[in-house]
């Protein structure tokens, strides 16, 4: 396998007005939005007109990002741009799975609505924080977490950037420990300790919901946040529910895709978060944001 991969961004990239230009173009993108709107009335208004505060609530961010990202990917496919592989960061992996045919658009969107609701509920049960740690390598961050109760490394993003999650009672002490180690911890404006043990109840409930839907083998090579490798013959349902409370192995995942021949990554989403991460992982591949370039550049 060689060539192009679509990588779908995760929660945190939402922004007011996202997807309106896609919807106005009509075609496949508009059909995706219309499908989501029928299942969850108000989704289009939230994507195009809601404030950032409203969009940033997990129960809103996840379905709205799903609608926008699937619309963008289907628009590109309609224009003749199809990837050889797909991956997604956190929520983005659900969009990738739907684009790859694991779920129908209706089932994928329904599952993401449930996923967002369950994760929001789990977040409200605990007083937690998330922070991006920079200027330290992943092993250093892991070591600092091991010295503190209830703080966990949760997103292995790229060299020199690891996200942690944990109890707010440990936040100040952890940030100081990072400073003393020569790094910097940047608190994130998120509503829960995602991809940590704080999400185990949500993960278990999501597993039950996933098993109510019919899952199909992916029709495009797909890579997993949990393992950092390809899905292969692994049941996608097993990886997708485990992902909710498991660390995102993004650096490993991108490295494996590169080893498997991917040399161009197109970020599907409102921004360029994954594009920046991939450029830090490897300077030998091309990474571009579909939201910030035109089709001719792809």
C-alpha atoms as a PDB file:
ATOM      1  CA  UNK A   1       0.000   0.000   0.000  1.00  0.00           C
ATOM      2  CA  UNK A   2       1.250   3.485  -0.844  1.00  0.00           C
ATOM      3  CA  UNK A   3      -0.130   6.947  -1.078  1.00  0.00           C
ATOM      4  CA  UNK A   4      -2.862   8.948   0.554  1.00  0.00           C
ATOM      5  CA  UNK A   5      -4.512   8.788   3.987  1.00  0.00           C
ATOM      6  CA  UNK A   6      -7.441  10.734   5.395  1.00  0.00           C
ATOM      7  CA  UNK A   7      -6.962  11.528   9.096  1.00  0.00           C
ATOM      8  CA  UNK A   8     -10.015  12.777  10.997  1.00  0.00           C
ATOM      9  CA  UNK A   9      -9.560  15.284  13.813  1.00  0.00           C
ATOM     10  CA  UNK A  10     -10.990  14.991  17.311  1.00  0.00           C
ATOM     11  CA  UNK A  11     -12.846  17.030  19.880  1.00  0.00           C
ATOM     12  CA  UNK A  12     -11.272  20.416  20.506  1.00  0.00           C
ATOM     13  CA  UNK A  13     -11.129  21.423  16.840  1.00  0.00           C
ATOM     14  CA  UNK A  14     -14.763  22.547  16.738  1.00  0.00           C
ATOM     15  CA  UNK A  15     -15.425  26.129  15.715  1.00  0.00           C
ATOM     16  CA  UNK A  16     -18.501  28.260  14.939  1.00  0.00           C
ATOM     17  CA  UNK A  17     -19.700  28.109  11.348  1.00  0.00           C
ATOM     18  CA  UNK A  18     -17.884  24.877  10.551  1.00  0.00           C
ATOM     19  CA  UNK A  19     -19.157  23.100   7.455  1.00  0.00           C
ATOM     20  CA  UNK A  20     -21.426  25.836   6.109  1.00  0.00           C
ATOM     21  CA  UNK A  21     -19.375  26.215   2.942  1.00  0.00           C
ATOM     22  CA  UNK A  22     -19.615  22.463   2.397  1.00  0.00           C
ATOM     23  CA  UNK A  23     -23.374  22.465   2.880  1.00  0.00           C
ATOM     24  CA  UNK A  24     -23.819  25.358   0.497  1.00  0.00           C
ATOM     25  CA  UNK A  25     -22.012  23.384  -2.217  1.00  0.00           C
ATOM     26  CA  UNK A  26     -24.751  20.744  -2.104  1.00  0.00           C
ATOM     27  CA  UNK A  27     -24.047  17.204  -3.286  1.00  0.00           C
ATOM     28  CA  UNK A  28     -22.621  14.531  -0.994  1.00  0.00           C
ATOM     29  CA  UNK A  29     -21.722  16.987   1.784  1.00  0.00           C
ATOM     30  CA  UNK A  30     -25.239  18.381   2.014  1.00  0.00           C
ATOM     31  CA  UNK A  31     -26.678  14.876   2.062  1.00  0.00           C
ATOM     32  CA  UNK A  32     -24.510  13.991   5.066  1.00  0.00           C
ATOM     33  CA  UNK A  33     -25.656  17.071   6.970  1.00  0.00           C
ATOM     34  CA  UNK A  34     -29.294  16.408   6.087  1.00  0.00           C
ATOM     35  CA  UNK A  35     -29.019  12.818   7.328  1.00  0.00           C
ATOM     36  CA  UNK A  36     -27.557  14.008  10.633  1.00  0.00           C
ATOM     37  CA  UNK A  37     -30.208  16.721  10.954  1.00  0.00           C
ATOM     38  CA  UNK A  38     -33.036  14.201  10.574  1.00  0.00           C
ATOM     39  CA  UNK A  39     -31.572  12.055  13.345  1.00  0.00           C
ATOM     40  CA  UNK A  40     -30.684  14.944  15.648  1.00  0.00           C
ATOM     41  CA  UNK A  41     -32.706  18.073  14.825  1.00  0.00           C
ATOM     42  CA  UNK A  42     -30.704  21.230  15.426  1.00  0.00           C
ATOM     43  CA  UNK A  43     -27.330  19.815  14.362  1.00  0.00           C
ATOM     44  CA  UNK A  44     -27.059  22.075  11.322  1.00  0.00           C
ATOM     45  CA  UNK A  45     -27.944  25.178  13.339  1.00  0.00           C
ATOM     46  CA  UNK A  46     -25.340  24.241  15.948  1.00  0.00           C
ATOM     47  CA  UNK A  47     -22.601  23.700  13.369  1.00  0.00           C
ATOM     48  CA  UNK A  48     -23.306  26.931  11.539  1.00  0.00           C
ATOM     49  CA  UNK A  49     -24.596  29.277  14.233  1.00  0.00           C
ATOM     50  CA  UNK A  50     -23.796  28.125  17.768  1.00  0.00           C
ATOM     51  CA  UNK A  51     -21.279  29.873  20.000  1.00  0.00           C
ATOM     52  CA  UNK A  52     -17.964  28.231  20.750  1.00  0.00           C
ATOM     53  CA  UNK A  53     -19.133  27.573  24.318  1.00  0.00           C
ATOM     54  CA  UNK A  54     -22.195  25.671  23.096  1.00  0.00           C
ATOM     55  CA  UNK A  55     -20.206  23.771  20.479  1.00  0.00           C
ATOM     56  CA  UNK A  56     -17.566  22.815  23.020  1.00  0.00           C
ATOM     57  CA  UNK A  57     -19.915  20.808  25.201  1.00  0.00           C
ATOM     58  CA  UNK A  58     -18.983  17.191  24.574  1.00  0.00           C
ATOM     59  CA  UNK A  59     -22.565  16.163  23.820  1.00  0.00           C
ATOM     60  CA  UNK A  60     -22.651  18.829  21.064  1.00  0.00           C
ATOM     61  CA  UNK A  61     -19.055  18.809  19.865  1.00  0.00           C
ATOM     62  CA  UNK A  62     -18.969  15.147  18.940  1.00  0.00           C
ATOM     63  CA  UNK A  63     -22.076  14.961  16.707  1.00  0.00           C
ATOM     64  CA  UNK A  64     -21.309  18.334  15.114  1.00  0.00           C
ATOM     65  CA  UNK A  65     -17.714  17.385  14.313  1.00  0.00           C
ATOM     66  CA  UNK A  66     -18.887  14.012  12.989  1.00  0.00           C
ATOM     67  CA  UNK A  67     -21.335  15.720  10.603  1.00  0.00           C
ATOM     68  CA  UNK A  68     -18.790  18.252   9.377  1.00  0.00           C
ATOM     69  CA  UNK A  69     -15.950  15.751   8.935  1.00  0.00           C
ATOM     70  CA  UNK A  70     -17.961  13.058   7.196  1.00  0.00           C
ATOM     71  CA  UNK A  71     -19.417  15.740   4.905  1.00  0.00           C
ATOM     72  CA  UNK A  72     -15.913  16.950   4.040  1.00  0.00           C
ATOM     73  CA  UNK A  73     -14.610  13.432   3.365  1.00  0.00           C
ATOM     74  CA  UNK A  74     -17.614  12.497   1.210  1.00  0.00           C
ATOM     75  CA  UNK A  75     -17.256  15.745  -0.719  1.00  0.00           C
ATOM     76  CA  UNK A  76     -13.644  14.882  -1.505  1.00  0.00           C
ATOM     77  CA  UNK A  77     -14.616  11.350  -2.533  1.00  0.00           C
ATOM     78  CA  UNK A  78     -17.317  12.803  -4.798  1.00  0.00           C
ATOM     79  CA  UNK A  79     -14.591  14.882  -6.461  1.00  0.00           C
ATOM     80  CA  UNK A  80     -12.501  11.783  -7.117  1.00  0.00           C
ATOM     81  CA  UNK A  81     -10.128  11.953  -4.148  1.00  0.00           C
ATOM     82  CA  UNK A  82     -10.120   8.663  -2.271  1.00  0.00           C
ATOM     83  CA  UNK A  83      -7.588   7.524   0.344  1.00  0.00           C
ATOM     84  CA  UNK A  84      -5.772   4.229   0.650  1.00  0.00           C
ATOM     85  CA  UNK A  85      -6.004   4.394   4.448  1.00  0.00           C
ATOM     86  CA  UNK A  86      -7.902   6.199   7.204  1.00  0.00           C
ATOM     87  CA  UNK A  87      -7.323   7.022  10.852  1.00  0.00           C
ATOM     88  CA  UNK A  88      -8.850   9.380  13.356  1.00  0.00           C
ATOM     89  CA  UNK A  89      -7.884  11.021  16.609  1.00  0.00           C
ATOM     90  CA  UNK A  90     -10.304  10.012  19.383  1.00  0.00           C
ATOM     91  CA  UNK A  91     -13.761  11.012  18.091  1.00  0.00           C
ATOM     92  CA  UNK A  92     -12.222  11.133  14.619  1.00  0.00           C
ATOM     93  CA  UNK A  93     -11.778   7.370  14.657  1.00  0.00           C
ATOM     94  CA  UNK A  94     -15.566   6.980  14.698  1.00  0.00           C
ATOM     95  CA  UNK A  95     -15.787   9.199  11.614  1.00  0.00           C
ATOM     96  CA  UNK A  96     -13.001   7.208   9.955  1.00  0.00           C
ATOM     97  CA  UNK A  97     -14.828   3.955  10.703  1.00  0.00           C
ATOM     98  CA  UNK A  98     -18.032   5.292   9.176  1.00  0.00           C
ATOM     99  CA  UNK A  99     -16.253   6.606   6.076  1.00  0.00           C
ATOM    100  CA  UNK A 100     -14.574   3.190   5.720  1.00  0.00           C
ATOM    101  CA  UNK A 101     -17.953   1.415   5.778  1.00  0.00           C
ATOM    102  CA  UNK A 102     -17.790  -0.137   9.243  1.00  0.00           C
ATOM    103  CA  UNK A 103     -21.074   1.636  10.029  1.00  0.00           C
ATOM    104  CA  UNK A 104     -23.708   3.255   7.880  1.00  0.00           C
ATOM    105  CA  UNK A 105     -23.800   7.066   8.190  1.00  0.00           C
ATOM    106  CA  UNK A 106     -27.021   6.784  10.202  1.00  0.00           C
ATOM    107  CA  UNK A 107     -25.590   4.243  12.617  1.00  0.00           C
ATOM    108  CA  UNK A 108     -22.254   6.034  12.881  1.00  0.00           C
ATOM    109  CA  UNK A 109     -23.926   9.339  13.713  1.00  0.00           C
ATOM    110  CA  UNK A 110     -26.314   7.727  16.183  1.00  0.00           C
ATOM    111  CA  UNK A 111     -23.386   6.056  17.943  1.00  0.00           C
ATOM    112  CA  UNK A 112     -21.431   9.303  18.137  1.00  0.00           C
ATOM    113  CA  UNK A 113     -24.424  11.078  19.674  1.00  0.00           C
ATOM    114  CA  UNK A 114     -24.507   8.362  22.337  1.00  0.00           C
ATOM    115  CA  UNK A 115     -20.732   8.466  22.780  1.00  0.00           C
ATOM    116  CA  UNK A 116     -20.793  12.214  23.380  1.00  0.00           C
ATOM    117  CA  UNK A 117     -23.642  11.944  25.870  1.00  0.00           C
ATOM    118  CA  UNK A 118     -21.985   9.123  27.823  1.00  0.00           C
ATOM    119  CA  UNK A 119     -18.641  10.910  27.975  1.00  0.00           C
ATOM    120  CA  UNK A 120     -20.308  14.148  29.079  1.00  0.00           C
ATOM    121  CA  UNK A 121     -22.109  12.290  31.859  1.00  0.00           C
ATOM    122  CA  UNK A 122     -18.873  10.615  32.968  1.00  0.00           C
ATOM    123  CA  UNK A 123     -17.070  13.959  32.964  1.00  0.00           C
ATOM    124  CA  UNK A 124     -19.672  15.507  35.246  1.00  0.00           C
ATOM    125  CA  UNK A 125     -19.122  12.822  37.881  1.00  0.00           C
ATOM    126  CA  UNK A 126     -15.515  13.841  38.598  1.00  0.00           C
ATOM    127  CA  UNK A 127     -13.522  17.022  39.131  1.00  0.00           C
ATOM    128  CA  UNK A 128     -10.694  16.532  36.654  1.00  0.00           C
ATOM    129  CA  UNK A 129      -8.231  18.331  34.406  1.00  0.00           C
ATOM    130  CA  UNK A 130      -6.343  17.739  31.188  1.00  0.00           C
ATOM    131  CA  UNK A 131      -3.047  19.377  30.231  1.00  0.00           C
ATOM    132  CA  UNK A 132      -0.696  19.238  27.274  1.00  0.00           C
ATOM    133  CA  UNK A 133       2.893  18.678  28.360  1.00  0.00           C
ATOM    134  CA  UNK A 134       5.553  20.069  26.034  1.00  0.00           C
ATOM    135  CA  UNK A 135       9.364  20.060  26.040  1.00  0.00           C
ATOM    136  CA  UNK A 136       9.502  16.613  27.669  1.00  0.00           C
ATOM    137  CA  UNK A 137       9.533  13.254  25.951  1.00  0.00           C
ATOM    138  CA  UNK A 138       6.797  10.700  26.522  1.00  0.00           C
ATOM    139  CA  UNK A 139       8.884   8.559  28.866  1.00  0.00           C
ATOM    140  CA  UNK A 140       9.528  11.551  31.134  1.00  0.00           C
ATOM    141  CA  UNK A 141       5.827  12.398  31.244  1.00  0.00           C
ATOM    142  CA  UNK A 142       4.947   8.799  31.992  1.00  0.00           C
ATOM    143  CA  UNK A 143       7.451   8.763  34.852  1.00  0.00           C
ATOM    144  CA  UNK A 144       6.002  11.952  36.354  1.00  0.00           C
ATOM    145  CA  UNK A 145       2.492  10.494  36.182  1.00  0.00           C
ATOM    146  CA  UNK A 146       3.617   7.342  37.924  1.00  0.00           C
ATOM    147  CA  UNK A 147       4.722   9.447  40.888  1.00  0.00           C
ATOM    148  CA  UNK A 148       1.240  10.889  41.373  1.00  0.00           C
ATOM    149  CA  UNK A 149      -2.044   9.185  42.186  1.00  0.00           C
ATOM    150  CA  UNK A 150      -4.825   9.719  39.677  1.00  0.00           C
ATOM    151  CA  UNK A 151      -2.815  11.392  36.891  1.00  0.00           C
ATOM    152  CA  UNK A 152      -2.407   9.507  33.595  1.00  0.00           C
ATOM    153  CA  UNK A 153      -0.728  10.036  30.217  1.00  0.00           C
ATOM    154  CA  UNK A 154      -3.605   9.833  27.736  1.00  0.00           C
ATOM    155  CA  UNK A 155      -2.571  11.218  24.325  1.00  0.00           C
ATOM    156  CA  UNK A 156       0.849  10.453  22.862  1.00  0.00           C
ATOM    157  CA  UNK A 157       0.593  13.122  20.193  1.00  0.00           C
ATOM    158  CA  UNK A 158       4.039  13.672  18.696  1.00  0.00           C
ATOM    159  CA  UNK A 159       7.655  14.144  19.835  1.00  0.00           C
ATOM    160  CA  UNK A 160       7.722  16.573  22.732  1.00  0.00           C
ATOM    161  CA  UNK A 161       3.972  16.674  23.242  1.00  0.00           C
ATOM    162  CA  UNK A 162       1.956  14.379  25.513  1.00  0.00           C
ATOM    163  CA  UNK A 163      -1.453  15.062  27.040  1.00  0.00           C
ATOM    164  CA  UNK A 164      -2.293  13.991  30.577  1.00  0.00           C
ATOM    165  CA  UNK A 165      -5.552  13.727  32.490  1.00  0.00           C
ATOM    166  CA  UNK A 166      -6.266  13.398  36.157  1.00  0.00           C
ATOM    167  CA  UNK A 167      -7.846  14.593  39.368  1.00  0.00           C
ATOM    168  CA  UNK A 168      -8.004  18.358  39.834  1.00  0.00           C
ATOM    169  CA  UNK A 169      -6.596  17.794  43.336  1.00  0.00           C
ATOM    170  CA  UNK A 170      -3.309  16.820  41.684  1.00  0.00           C
ATOM    171  CA  UNK A 171      -3.252  19.525  39.005  1.00  0.00           C
ATOM    172  CA  UNK A 172      -1.082  22.143  40.712  1.00  0.00           C
ATOM    173  CA  UNK A 173       1.427  19.585  41.975  1.00  0.00           C
ATOM    174  CA  UNK A 174       1.690  17.937  38.572  1.00  0.00           C
ATOM    175  CA  UNK A 175       2.214  21.230  36.745  1.00  0.00           C
ATOM    176  CA  UNK A 176       4.977  22.105  39.207  1.00  0.00           C
ATOM    177  CA  UNK A 177       6.632  18.710  38.741  1.00  0.00           C
ATOM    178  CA  UNK A 178       6.655  19.276  34.983  1.00  0.00           C
ATOM    179  CA  UNK A 179       8.240  22.716  35.468  1.00  0.00           C
ATOM    180  CA  UNK A 180      10.943  21.283  37.685  1.00  0.00           C
ATOM    181  CA  UNK A 181      11.671  18.642  35.021  1.00  0.00           C
ATOM    182  CA  UNK A 182      12.223  21.365  32.415  1.00  0.00           C
ATOM    183  CA  UNK A 183       8.892  21.124  30.657  1.00  0.00           C
ATOM    184  CA  UNK A 184       5.680  23.085  30.510  1.00  0.00           C
ATOM    185  CA  UNK A 185       2.138  21.886  31.268  1.00  0.00           C
ATOM    186  CA  UNK A 186      -0.629  23.805  29.488  1.00  0.00           C
ATOM    187  CA  UNK A 187      -4.125  23.272  30.961  1.00  0.00           C
ATOM    188  CA  UNK A 188      -6.737  22.423  28.311  1.00  0.00           C
ATOM    189  CA  UNK A 189     -10.259  23.808  28.209  1.00  0.00           C
ATOM    190  CA  UNK A 190     -12.086  20.475  28.048  1.00  0.00           C
ATOM    191  CA  UNK A 191     -14.939  19.057  30.076  1.00  0.00           C
ATOM    192  CA  UNK A 192     -13.502  15.731  31.197  1.00  0.00           C
ATOM    193  CA  UNK A 193     -10.503  13.455  31.694  1.00  0.00           C
ATOM    194  CA  UNK A 194     -10.856  11.711  28.353  1.00  0.00           C
ATOM    195  CA  UNK A 195      -9.024   8.470  27.486  1.00  0.00           C
ATOM    196  CA  UNK A 196      -8.298   7.807  31.142  1.00  0.00           C
ATOM    197  CA  UNK A 197      -9.722   5.451  33.790  1.00  0.00           C
ATOM    198  CA  UNK A 198     -12.251   8.201  34.581  1.00  0.00           C
ATOM    199  CA  UNK A 199     -14.008   7.172  31.351  1.00  0.00           C
ATOM    200  CA  UNK A 200     -14.260   3.437  32.098  1.00  0.00           C
ATOM    201  CA  UNK A 201     -17.970   3.563  32.905  1.00  0.00           C
ATOM    202  CA  UNK A 202     -18.677   5.451  29.678  1.00  0.00           C
ATOM    203  CA  UNK A 203     -16.578   2.955  27.727  1.00  0.00           C
ATOM    204  CA  UNK A 204     -18.535   0.014  29.123  1.00  0.00           C
ATOM    205  CA  UNK A 205     -21.872   1.630  28.311  1.00  0.00           C
ATOM    206  CA  UNK A 206     -20.657   2.516  24.817  1.00  0.00           C
ATOM    207  CA  UNK A 207     -19.633  -1.097  24.222  1.00  0.00           C
ATOM    208  CA  UNK A 208     -23.253  -2.155  24.757  1.00  0.00           C
ATOM    209  CA  UNK A 209     -24.464   0.468  22.273  1.00  0.00           C
ATOM    210  CA  UNK A 210     -21.903  -0.566  19.666  1.00  0.00           C
ATOM    211  CA  UNK A 211     -23.021  -4.175  19.870  1.00  0.00           C
ATOM    212  CA  UNK A 212     -26.586  -3.162  19.014  1.00  0.00           C
ATOM    213  CA  UNK A 213     -25.408  -1.934  15.597  1.00  0.00           C
ATOM    214  CA  UNK A 214     -24.235  -4.006  12.674  1.00  0.00           C
ATOM    215  CA  UNK A 215     -20.511  -3.539  12.091  1.00  0.00           C
ATOM    216  CA  UNK A 216     -18.914  -4.452   8.766  1.00  0.00           C
ATOM    217  CA  UNK A 217     -15.265  -5.016   7.849  1.00  0.00           C
ATOM    218  CA  UNK A 218     -13.604  -1.763   6.803  1.00  0.00           C
ATOM    219  CA  UNK A 219     -13.307  -1.341   3.035  1.00  0.00           C
ATOM    220  CA  UNK A 220     -10.206   0.855   3.461  1.00  0.00           C
ATOM    221  CA  UNK A 221      -7.138   0.135   5.593  1.00  0.00           C
ATOM    222  CA  UNK A 222      -7.924   1.588   9.021  1.00  0.00           C
ATOM    223  CA  UNK A 223      -5.631   2.232  11.977  1.00  0.00           C
ATOM    224  CA  UNK A 224      -6.364   2.147  15.704  1.00  0.00           C
ATOM    225  CA  UNK A 225      -5.738   4.641  18.511  1.00  0.00           C
ATOM    226  CA  UNK A 226      -5.594   1.775  21.003  1.00  0.00           C
ATOM    227  CA  UNK A 227      -2.960  -0.405  19.331  1.00  0.00           C
ATOM    228  CA  UNK A 228      -1.242   2.150  17.118  1.00  0.00           C
ATOM    229  CA  UNK A 229      -1.490  -0.363  14.277  1.00  0.00           C
ATOM    230  CA  UNK A 230      -3.929  -1.494  11.608  1.00  0.00           C
ATOM    231  CA  UNK A 231      -7.262  -3.011  12.536  1.00  0.00           C
ATOM    232  CA  UNK A 232      -6.573  -6.041  10.370  1.00  0.00           C
ATOM    233  CA  UNK A 233      -8.818  -8.864  11.538  1.00  0.00           C
ATOM    234  CA  UNK A 234      -9.522  -7.330  14.968  1.00  0.00           C
ATOM    235  CA  UNK A 235     -13.207  -6.707  15.674  1.00  0.00           C
ATOM    236  CA  UNK A 236     -13.677  -2.939  15.195  1.00  0.00           C
ATOM    237  CA  UNK A 237     -16.285  -2.859  17.954  1.00  0.00           C
ATOM    238  CA  UNK A 238     -13.706  -4.079  20.475  1.00  0.00           C
ATOM    239  CA  UNK A 239     -11.235  -1.341  19.569  1.00  0.00           C
ATOM    240  CA  UNK A 240     -13.796   1.453  19.390  1.00  0.00           C
ATOM    241  CA  UNK A 241     -15.233   0.947  22.868  1.00  0.00           C
ATOM    242  CA  UNK A 242     -11.821   0.391  24.440  1.00  0.00           C
ATOM    243  CA  UNK A 243     -10.606   3.613  22.865  1.00  0.00           C
ATOM    244  CA  UNK A 244     -12.872   5.749  25.074  1.00  0.00           C
ATOM    245  CA  UNK A 245     -10.859   4.975  28.219  1.00  0.00           C
ATOM    246  CA  UNK A 246      -7.500   4.083  26.619  1.00  0.00           C
ATOM    247  CA  UNK A 247      -4.565   6.337  25.677  1.00  0.00           C
ATOM    248  CA  UNK A 248      -4.430   7.565  22.069  1.00  0.00           C
ATOM    249  CA  UNK A 249      -1.221   6.207  20.522  1.00  0.00           C
ATOM    250  CA  UNK A 250      -1.149   8.813  17.752  1.00  0.00           C
ATOM    251  CA  UNK A 251       2.610   9.072  17.245  1.00  0.00           C
ATOM    252  CA  UNK A 252       2.910   5.297  16.971  1.00  0.00           C
ATOM    253  CA  UNK A 253      -0.131   5.133  14.691  1.00  0.00           C
ATOM    254  CA  UNK A 254       1.182   7.707  12.239  1.00  0.00           C
ATOM    255  CA  UNK A 255       4.609   6.047  12.263  1.00  0.00           C
ATOM    256  CA  UNK A 256       3.045   2.706  11.395  1.00  0.00           C
ATOM    257  CA  UNK A 257       1.089   4.274   8.524  1.00  0.00           C
ATOM    258  CA  UNK A 258       4.294   5.771   7.173  1.00  0.00           C
ATOM    259  CA  UNK A 259       6.034   2.388   7.463  1.00  0.00           C
ATOM    260  CA  UNK A 260       3.137   0.890   5.490  1.00  0.00           C
ATOM    261  CA  UNK A 261       3.694   3.320   2.640  1.00  0.00           C
ATOM    262  CA  UNK A 262       1.535   6.344   3.358  1.00  0.00           C
ATOM    263  CA  UNK A 263       3.345   9.480   2.231  1.00  0.00           C
ATOM    264  CA  UNK A 264       0.509  12.039   2.117  1.00  0.00           C
ATOM    265  CA  UNK A 265      -1.848  12.816   4.990  1.00  0.00           C
ATOM    266  CA  UNK A 266      -4.961  14.944   4.488  1.00  0.00           C
ATOM    267  CA  UNK A 267      -6.511  16.220   7.707  1.00  0.00           C
ATOM    268  CA  UNK A 268     -10.296  16.057   7.607  1.00  0.00           C
ATOM    269  CA  UNK A 269     -11.730  18.600  10.019  1.00  0.00           C
ATOM    270  CA  UNK A 270     -12.096  22.315  10.695  1.00  0.00           C
ATOM    271  CA  UNK A 271      -8.438  23.044  11.427  1.00  0.00           C
ATOM    272  CA  UNK A 272      -4.855  21.837  11.266  1.00  0.00           C
ATOM    273  CA  UNK A 273      -4.131  20.198  14.649  1.00  0.00           C
ATOM    274  CA  UNK A 274      -3.266  16.781  13.204  1.00  0.00           C
ATOM    275  CA  UNK A 275      -1.358  18.332  10.313  1.00  0.00           C
ATOM    276  CA  UNK A 276       0.979  20.043  12.787  1.00  0.00           C
ATOM    277  CA  UNK A 277       1.435  16.830  14.792  1.00  0.00           C
ATOM    278  CA  UNK A 278       2.239  14.766  11.696  1.00  0.00           C
ATOM    279  CA  UNK A 279       4.807  17.303  10.517  1.00  0.00           C
ATOM    280  CA  UNK A 280       6.535  16.936  13.880  1.00  0.00           C
ATOM    281  CA  UNK A 281       6.416  13.146  13.667  1.00  0.00           C
ATOM    282  CA  UNK A 282       8.045  13.058  10.231  1.00  0.00           C
ATOM    283  CA  UNK A 283       9.514  15.672   7.920  1.00  0.00           C
ATOM    284  CA  UNK A 284       9.585  13.163   5.070  1.00  0.00           C
ATOM    285  CA  UNK A 285       5.833  13.028   4.421  1.00  0.00           C
ATOM    286  CA  UNK A 286       3.332  15.594   3.217  1.00  0.00           C
ATOM    287  CA  UNK A 287       0.608  16.688   5.630  1.00  0.00           C
ATOM    288  CA  UNK A 288      -2.093  19.182   4.634  1.00  0.00           C
ATOM    289  CA  UNK A 289      -5.387  20.400   6.064  1.00  0.00           C
ATOM    290  CA  UNK A 290      -8.351  19.954   3.733  1.00  0.00           C
ATOM    291  CA  UNK A 291      -9.965  22.998   5.372  1.00  0.00           C
ATOM    292  CA  UNK A 292      -7.037  25.192   4.413  1.00  0.00           C
ATOM    293  CA  UNK A 293      -6.232  24.113   0.868  1.00  0.00           C
ATOM    294  CA  UNK A 294      -8.161  23.581  -2.350  1.00  0.00           C
ATOM    295  CA  UNK A 295      -8.858  20.302  -4.092  1.00  0.00           C
ATOM    296  CA  UNK A 296      -6.316  20.999  -6.806  1.00  0.00           C
ATOM    297  CA  UNK A 297      -3.560  20.922  -4.175  1.00  0.00           C
ATOM    298  CA  UNK A 298      -4.525  17.386  -3.159  1.00  0.00           C
END
